[in-house]
């Protein structure tokens, strides 16, 4: 049996936020949500989050995560006190029962690292430690001559020689639950910070002859905590750089890996190109040979092979076919399906519409709640008037239609196959197939009309 305890009771004062620290995001997901999801990969029997400051906001945010239980810690008397609150609520701690301690503000620890930590514990204690060039601020791992860990000394309690130790405590550990509970109950707070230190269990474990093993994380970002906005930004960049690296290793051409942002899952085919400043959110799938221009935002989008998304386009919940061309400056909104070879040009907005193969709307149009056939040409300035102030209505445009510029289609309305609408038409009833329909006041010329002239200026 495995229990995971995630500490998240601290205030996070240095974030200067009205929100609790652990709900702030890294790569589009709350830090605590990330830690919980990573912990879940171990299939723990109990997953406990220790909360204090801002606890109601945190509890509300995770109320639909049924496998997560919350334990309140008031007041916050230290990491040892925090873990004790959780361990006291663990049902039936028995011999082979391990507890893993994680931190809500150390969001990027990876599943395989936790797996290795668990394996290293082997019914005893396992610590995730790291050797740092500058260990300032961290608890130091003190070993005896045989290399055996005997204790952890906090920075503030360390003497000169202990401060020279470069191996530090990341805080993450695994311990046998029943023993852990006993040690925590015996903790004192006679130290520089007057806190109940979780780290003080190490010397108790050593005294009890419990094995103490250590492992190190693979990536440095795995153990980095967030205490300030600048640390949040630093960790975000480090992680994004790693995500970009992963994409490049998979064959994606990224114009500048420093200017790449993936806030969800991004699945790319072969020979995908991503220009600078793009943001990928939710689930994005890019087919072979797709090119994403500079400064595009794609959220929950599928893009077919060979399609080009030109700069400054915004796509959300859309499904785009092969060899299509979108943008620059296009906005594709939820419920849109664009088939192969569709062209959507600058300042065209498409919402909840389907557009079949090889149709084009190249400039300045609003296409909402429309079903458009193949090879349709939508002129500049075309608007589907889909909303009457109370309800939305659909516009149907069949194959091979030509819609002249500056046309309004007042839905519900249908344009028959092969029809042409003259420029400037306001279509209020269905247009028959293969005919020209135009609504336009007849053009006239006023023969003797003269431009008004300005009256001569009076001299004063
Ligand atoms: C702790 C470790 C230190 C380690 C460092 C790594 C202890 C005594 N020290 O120090 O060895 O090098 O982490 O970053 O454990 N928290 C609670 N309730 C509390 C106190 C803390 O939930 O009463 C939470 C905080 O919200 C935070 C985490 O525990 O997420 C760590 O607490 P913090 O006070 O930052 O510990 P450090 O002094 O950094
Ligand atoms: Ca800390």
XYZ file of C-alpha atoms and ligand atoms in Angstrom:
500
model
C 0.000 0.000 0.000
C 1.168 3.488 -0.823
C 0.030 6.821 0.560
C 1.056 10.084 -1.006
C 1.066 13.257 1.077
C 1.405 16.562 -0.759
C 2.271 19.601 1.349
C 0.461 22.755 0.301
C -0.410 24.651 3.473
C 2.114 27.447 3.149
C 1.150 30.996 2.350
C 3.393 31.739 -0.616
C 3.626 35.374 0.457
C 6.386 36.185 -2.006
C 4.101 35.445 -4.975
C 2.251 38.702 -4.126
C -0.973 37.054 -5.258
C -4.504 36.986 -3.897
C -4.583 33.309 -4.842
C -2.858 30.421 -3.051
C 0.502 29.641 -4.567
C -0.135 26.027 -5.512
C -2.984 26.909 -7.885
C -0.713 29.142 -9.949
C 0.185 27.557 -13.247
C 3.207 26.055 -14.933
C 2.759 25.144 -18.607
C -0.956 25.819 -18.409
C -1.738 23.641 -15.410
C -1.872 24.428 -11.688
C 1.247 23.357 -9.827
C -0.771 21.262 -7.404
C -2.722 19.665 -10.271
C 0.568 18.652 -11.849
C 1.897 17.070 -8.669
C -1.387 15.213 -8.113
C -1.394 13.900 -11.689
C 2.209 12.733 -11.385
C 1.461 11.078 -8.034
C -1.528 9.337 -9.619
C 0.796 7.457 -11.965
C 1.884 5.464 -8.881
C -1.754 4.437 -8.223
C -1.582 5.344 -4.524
C -4.212 3.983 -2.177
C -4.582 7.371 -0.567
C -3.667 10.763 -1.909
C -3.716 13.430 0.799
C -3.110 17.133 0.321
C -2.245 19.187 3.405
C -3.820 22.617 3.071
C -3.946 25.740 5.199
C -3.615 29.173 3.641
C -6.231 29.600 0.919
C -7.563 26.115 1.590
C -11.132 26.811 0.514
C -10.021 27.946 -2.935
C -7.875 24.823 -3.272
C -10.585 22.458 -2.032
C -13.084 24.028 -4.465
C -10.703 23.771 -7.362
C -10.174 20.034 -6.836
C -13.665 19.094 -5.672
C -14.212 16.956 -8.771
C -11.052 14.926 -8.148
C -12.579 12.146 -6.062
C -9.328 10.351 -5.319
C -7.864 13.420 -3.588
C -8.517 14.025 0.117
C -7.664 17.211 1.972
C -6.294 17.600 5.474
C -6.225 20.988 7.187
C -3.157 22.187 9.005
C -3.684 25.128 11.362
C -1.436 26.681 12.391
C 1.496 25.772 10.145
C 4.146 24.616 12.580
C 6.570 23.138 10.065
C 6.922 20.367 7.498
C 7.020 17.648 10.166
C 3.827 18.951 11.738
C 2.217 19.091 8.279
C 3.030 15.466 7.451
C 1.845 14.388 10.900
C -1.618 15.873 10.253
C -1.867 13.741 7.134
C -0.371 10.580 8.595
C -2.766 10.722 11.566
C -5.662 10.606 9.135
C -4.324 7.666 7.145
C -6.517 4.670 7.706
C -4.903 1.423 8.857
C -1.188 2.100 8.667
C 0.425 -1.308 8.800
C 3.887 -2.701 8.246
C 4.396 -2.687 4.518
C 2.680 0.616 4.132
C 4.807 3.368 2.587
C 4.152 7.093 2.619
C 5.618 9.420 0.017
C 5.941 13.142 0.737
C 5.708 15.609 -2.158
C 5.299 19.391 -2.393
C 2.550 21.353 -4.099
C 4.982 24.063 -5.086
C 7.557 21.704 -6.646
C 5.451 20.967 -9.701
C 7.665 19.221 -12.210
C 8.898 16.103 -10.483
C 8.543 13.295 -13.022
C 6.765 9.975 -12.689
C 9.862 7.849 -13.331
C 11.747 9.716 -10.596
C 8.972 8.963 -8.092
C 8.940 5.372 -9.280
C 12.693 5.142 -8.625
C 12.316 6.791 -5.208
C 9.680 4.256 -4.236
C 11.879 1.407 -5.431
C 14.822 2.796 -3.455
C 12.855 2.873 -0.211
C 12.695 -0.923 -0.006
C 10.643 -0.870 3.242
C 13.002 1.749 4.665
C 13.590 5.404 3.966
C 14.401 6.915 0.568
C 15.366 10.530 0.020
C 15.480 12.456 -3.226
C 18.699 14.440 -2.963
C 20.695 16.582 -5.287
C 24.180 18.004 -5.449
C 24.175 21.725 -6.096
C 26.973 24.169 -6.885
C 25.233 26.626 -4.561
C 23.411 24.735 -1.792
C 22.443 27.898 0.126
C 19.048 27.701 1.792
C 18.616 23.955 1.563
C 18.839 21.289 4.201
C 22.185 19.467 3.916
C 22.572 15.710 3.718
C 25.093 14.621 6.346
C 26.793 11.264 5.767
C 29.247 9.318 7.931
C 32.635 8.100 6.754
C 31.022 5.037 5.219
C 28.806 7.293 3.121
C 25.704 6.404 5.116
C 23.169 9.214 5.557
C 22.893 9.956 9.255
C 20.962 13.226 9.428
C 19.777 16.335 7.606
C 20.756 19.744 8.927
C 18.775 22.812 7.909
C 20.709 25.798 6.561
C 19.789 27.896 9.586
C 20.951 25.208 12.017
C 24.088 24.173 10.141
C 27.599 24.882 11.372
C 30.480 26.058 9.157
C 31.530 22.621 7.967
C 27.970 21.424 7.385
C 27.305 24.466 5.224
C 30.062 23.297 2.879
C 28.082 20.152 2.058
C 26.698 20.367 -1.468
C 24.320 17.460 -1.327
C 20.914 18.892 -0.415
C 17.517 17.664 0.626
C 14.863 18.229 -2.035
C 12.222 17.420 0.589
C 10.731 14.508 -1.320
C 10.942 11.192 0.479
C 9.388 7.804 1.091
C 9.103 6.309 4.591
C 7.365 3.326 6.213
C 4.064 4.783 7.423
C 3.861 3.332 10.925
C 7.450 4.253 11.789
C 7.022 7.674 10.208
C 4.069 8.329 12.468
C 6.044 7.350 15.533
C 8.971 9.590 14.585
C 6.727 12.550 13.788
C 4.962 12.233 17.146
C 8.337 12.482 18.875
C 9.553 15.570 16.968
C 10.581 18.632 18.886
C 10.913 22.200 17.717
C 14.081 23.220 19.497
C 15.821 24.619 16.425
C 16.664 27.897 14.752
C 13.170 28.302 13.283
C 11.144 26.873 16.174
C 9.455 24.509 13.704
C 8.722 20.810 13.658
C 11.140 19.706 10.953
C 10.254 16.712 8.802
C 13.980 16.369 8.247
C 14.522 15.461 11.904
C 13.060 12.003 11.237
C 16.279 11.061 9.436
C 18.381 10.815 12.560
C 15.573 8.888 14.266
C 15.472 6.443 11.382
C 19.246 6.037 11.588
C 19.036 5.419 15.334
C 16.327 2.825 14.741
C 18.519 1.043 12.190
C 16.145 1.743 9.317
C 17.873 1.772 5.937
C 18.248 5.212 4.340
C 18.820 5.312 0.584
C 19.079 8.276 -1.737
C 18.457 8.821 -5.408
C 18.882 11.883 -7.633
C 16.424 13.327 -10.161
C 17.224 13.239 -13.901
C 16.412 16.858 -14.662
C 17.179 19.854 -12.475
C 13.706 21.339 -12.953
C 12.172 18.324 -11.212
C 13.116 19.601 -7.786
C 12.817 23.332 -8.336
C 10.248 25.029 -6.131
C 8.319 28.185 -6.843
C 8.336 30.919 -4.220
C 8.128 34.044 -6.374
C 6.887 35.197 -9.764
C 10.429 35.215 -11.083
C 10.996 31.610 -9.980
C 7.692 30.715 -11.617
C 8.800 32.314 -14.883
C 12.235 30.718 -14.652
C 10.783 27.257 -14.127
C 8.262 27.816 -16.921
C 11.071 28.674 -19.375
C 13.222 25.749 -18.278
C 10.335 23.373 -18.724
C 9.267 24.880 -22.048
C 12.834 24.524 -23.256
C 12.672 20.840 -22.329
C 9.328 20.422 -24.090
C 10.736 22.112 -27.191
C 13.750 19.811 -27.031
C 11.461 16.795 -26.941
C 9.615 18.066 -30.028
C 12.883 18.732 -31.857
C 14.175 15.280 -30.935
C 10.995 13.967 -32.547
C 11.797 15.868 -35.762
C 9.846 19.102 -35.377
C 11.589 22.210 -36.723
C 11.221 24.973 -34.144
C 12.409 28.396 -35.249
C 13.429 29.394 -31.728
C 13.047 26.929 -28.843
C 13.200 29.870 -26.422
C 9.993 31.204 -27.932
C 7.860 28.094 -27.850
C 4.969 27.457 -25.466
C 3.219 24.150 -25.036
C 0.501 24.168 -22.402
C -0.970 20.749 -22.981
C -0.321 17.947 -25.409
C 1.179 18.586 -28.811
C 1.406 15.671 -31.224
C 3.315 16.390 -34.432
C 3.799 14.436 -37.662
C 6.959 14.549 -39.727
C 8.485 17.795 -40.982
C 6.312 20.120 -38.969
C 7.589 23.692 -38.746
C 6.728 26.016 -35.874
C 7.714 29.655 -36.111
C 8.373 31.938 -33.138
C 5.896 32.939 -30.467
C 3.251 30.225 -30.894
C 1.142 28.915 -28.026
C -0.335 25.399 -28.052
C -3.046 24.670 -25.508
C -5.112 21.601 -24.676
C -4.783 18.823 -27.229
C -3.234 19.877 -30.536
C -2.455 17.468 -33.352
C -0.423 18.644 -36.369
C -0.149 16.395 -39.435
C 2.915 15.834 -41.617
C 4.376 18.937 -43.198
C 2.188 21.384 -41.292
C 3.621 24.864 -40.946
C 2.577 27.201 -38.140
C 3.417 30.855 -38.724
C 4.648 33.284 -36.109
C 2.477 34.186 -33.128
C -0.372 31.741 -33.633
C -2.482 30.379 -30.787
C -3.940 26.877 -31.243
C -6.169 25.326 -28.617
C -7.732 21.872 -28.996
C -7.171 21.797 -32.736
C -6.398 19.113 -35.302
C -4.577 20.206 -38.451
C -4.250 17.939 -41.495
C -1.105 17.230 -43.493
C 0.443 19.994 -45.542
C -1.762 22.724 -44.110
C -0.270 26.137 -43.535
C -1.367 28.328 -40.669
C -0.084 31.809 -41.449
C 1.007 34.323 -38.780
C -1.214 35.798 -36.082
C -4.028 33.292 -36.415
C -6.139 32.100 -33.495
C -7.736 28.650 -33.674
C -9.884 27.086 -30.990
C -11.712 23.713 -31.069
C -11.482 23.195 -34.787
C -10.731 20.384 -37.147
C -8.788 21.396 -40.259
C -8.189 19.157 -43.266
C -5.132 18.651 -45.462
C -3.465 21.257 -47.679
C -5.575 24.054 -46.263
C -4.393 27.618 -45.793
C -5.452 29.690 -42.810
C -4.551 33.310 -42.117
C -2.709 35.526 -41.665
C -4.951 37.050 -39.004
C -7.671 34.391 -39.162
C -9.907 33.495 -36.253
C -11.335 29.985 -36.186
C -13.759 29.378 -33.348
C -15.286 26.282 -31.719
C -17.276 23.826 -33.794
C -15.506 24.542 -37.054
C -14.640 21.864 -39.571
C -12.628 22.919 -42.617
C -12.051 20.269 -45.271
C -9.048 19.743 -47.538
C -7.821 22.690 -49.553
C -9.970 25.324 -47.825
C -8.524 28.835 -47.763
C -9.417 31.203 -44.952
C -7.739 34.565 -45.343
C -7.063 37.671 -43.343
C -9.648 38.997 -40.916
C -12.024 36.116 -41.534
C -13.862 34.692 -38.531
C -15.425 31.237 -38.757
C -17.578 29.811 -35.956
C -19.536 26.558 -35.633
C -19.457 26.012 -39.372
C -18.405 23.369 -41.811
C -16.696 24.302 -45.041
C -16.102 21.597 -47.611
C -13.131 21.038 -49.878
C -11.514 23.820 -51.864
C -13.857 26.577 -50.769
C -12.363 29.997 -50.117
C -13.098 32.990 -47.924
C -10.040 35.087 -48.473
C -10.789 38.438 -46.914
C -12.835 40.126 -44.182
C -15.818 37.877 -43.534
C -17.910 36.419 -40.729
C -19.070 32.857 -41.243
C -21.120 31.656 -38.282
C -23.456 28.656 -38.023
C -23.044 27.895 -41.731
C -22.774 24.749 -43.834
C -20.783 25.507 -46.944
C -20.253 23.085 -49.835
C -17.273 22.535 -52.112
C -15.557 25.082 -54.373
C -17.562 27.965 -52.925
C -16.123 31.454 -53.208
C -17.041 33.836 -50.414
C -16.379 37.455 -51.359
C -14.805 40.086 -49.154
C -17.115 41.557 -46.561
C -19.587 38.661 -46.545
C -21.515 38.242 -43.321
C -23.799 35.478 -42.161
C -26.431 37.211 -40.024
C -26.885 34.179 -37.785
C -28.373 35.842 -34.749
C -31.713 37.605 -34.602
C -31.198 38.808 -31.071
C -32.866 35.753 -29.574
C -31.828 32.687 -31.545
C -29.069 31.467 -33.820
C -30.003 30.244 -37.297
C -28.052 28.370 -39.931
C -26.973 29.420 -43.377
C -26.608 26.748 -46.049
C -24.460 27.402 -49.108
C -24.300 24.555 -51.602
C -21.445 23.532 -53.918
C -19.980 25.917 -56.508
C -21.733 29.011 -55.206
C -20.168 32.413 -55.797
C -20.999 34.996 -53.144
C -20.277 38.560 -54.265
C -18.559 41.005 -51.948
C -20.349 42.776 -49.133
C -23.224 40.302 -48.999
C -25.363 39.646 -45.948
C -27.037 36.269 -45.610
C -29.910 36.641 -43.161
C -30.324 33.182 -41.645
C -32.079 30.852 -41.849
C -31.374 30.997 -45.560
C -30.068 28.713 -48.296
C -28.120 29.372 -51.473
C -28.690 26.643 -54.090
C -25.908 24.830 -55.943
C -24.061 26.916 -58.501
C -25.925 30.119 -57.600
C -24.300 33.534 -57.815
C -25.125 36.355 -55.425
C -24.416 39.834 -56.731
C -22.197 42.096 -54.696
C -24.020 43.973 -51.987
C -26.921 41.549 -51.785
C -28.890 41.255 -48.568
C -30.320 37.772 -48.902
C -33.472 37.190 -46.841
C -35.049 34.306 -48.754
C -33.442 31.280 -50.395
C -31.509 31.863 -53.631
C -32.238 29.301 -56.380
C -29.513 27.121 -57.876
C -27.529 28.201 -60.929
C -29.028 31.705 -61.099
C -27.867 35.204 -60.301
C -29.672 36.652 -57.334
C -29.064 40.246 -56.453
C -30.796 42.658 -54.120
C -29.723 46.133 -54.949
C -31.543 49.402 -55.598
C -31.190 50.230 -59.269
C -28.222 52.458 -59.960
C -29.094 55.969 -61.120
C -27.195 59.054 -62.106
C -28.453 62.546 -61.295
C -27.705 64.599 -64.368
C -27.646 68.199 -63.133
C -26.439 67.558 -59.627
C -23.769 69.834 -58.282
C -21.521 69.483 -55.343
C -22.254 71.985 -52.609
C -19.606 74.672 -52.451
C -18.283 76.238 -49.322
C -19.530 79.788 -48.770
C -16.718 82.353 -49.297
C -14.955 83.279 -46.093
C -15.981 86.599 -44.605
C -13.084 88.909 -43.986
C -13.201 90.441 -40.572
C 12.405 22.291 3.304
C 13.295 21.257 3.989
C 14.722 21.413 3.486
C 14.765 21.295 1.978
C 13.803 22.277 1.334
C 13.711 22.006 -0.133
C 12.332 20.931 6.189
C 12.423 21.254 7.632
N 13.252 21.477 5.415
O 12.843 23.568 3.747
O 15.557 20.438 4.077
O 16.085 21.526 1.520
O 12.483 22.126 1.893
O 12.962 23.006 -0.743
O 11.476 20.163 5.790
N 4.558 23.501 4.503
C 3.324 23.156 5.026
N 3.100 23.334 6.350
C 4.052 23.827 7.176
C 5.305 24.178 6.635
C 5.539 23.996 5.285
O 2.444 22.708 4.315
O 3.769 23.947 8.378
C 4.804 23.333 3.076
C 5.058 24.648 2.401
O 3.841 25.163 1.863
C 6.039 24.291 1.314
C 6.759 23.077 1.851
O 5.974 22.587 2.902
O 5.383 23.908 0.145
C 8.176 23.358 2.285
O 8.142 24.252 3.359
P 9.241 25.366 3.533
O 8.936 26.125 4.751
O 9.392 26.115 2.271
O 10.537 24.488 3.796
P 12.022 24.938 3.532
O 12.436 25.853 4.613
O 12.203 25.376 2.148
Ca 10.837 26.065 0.386
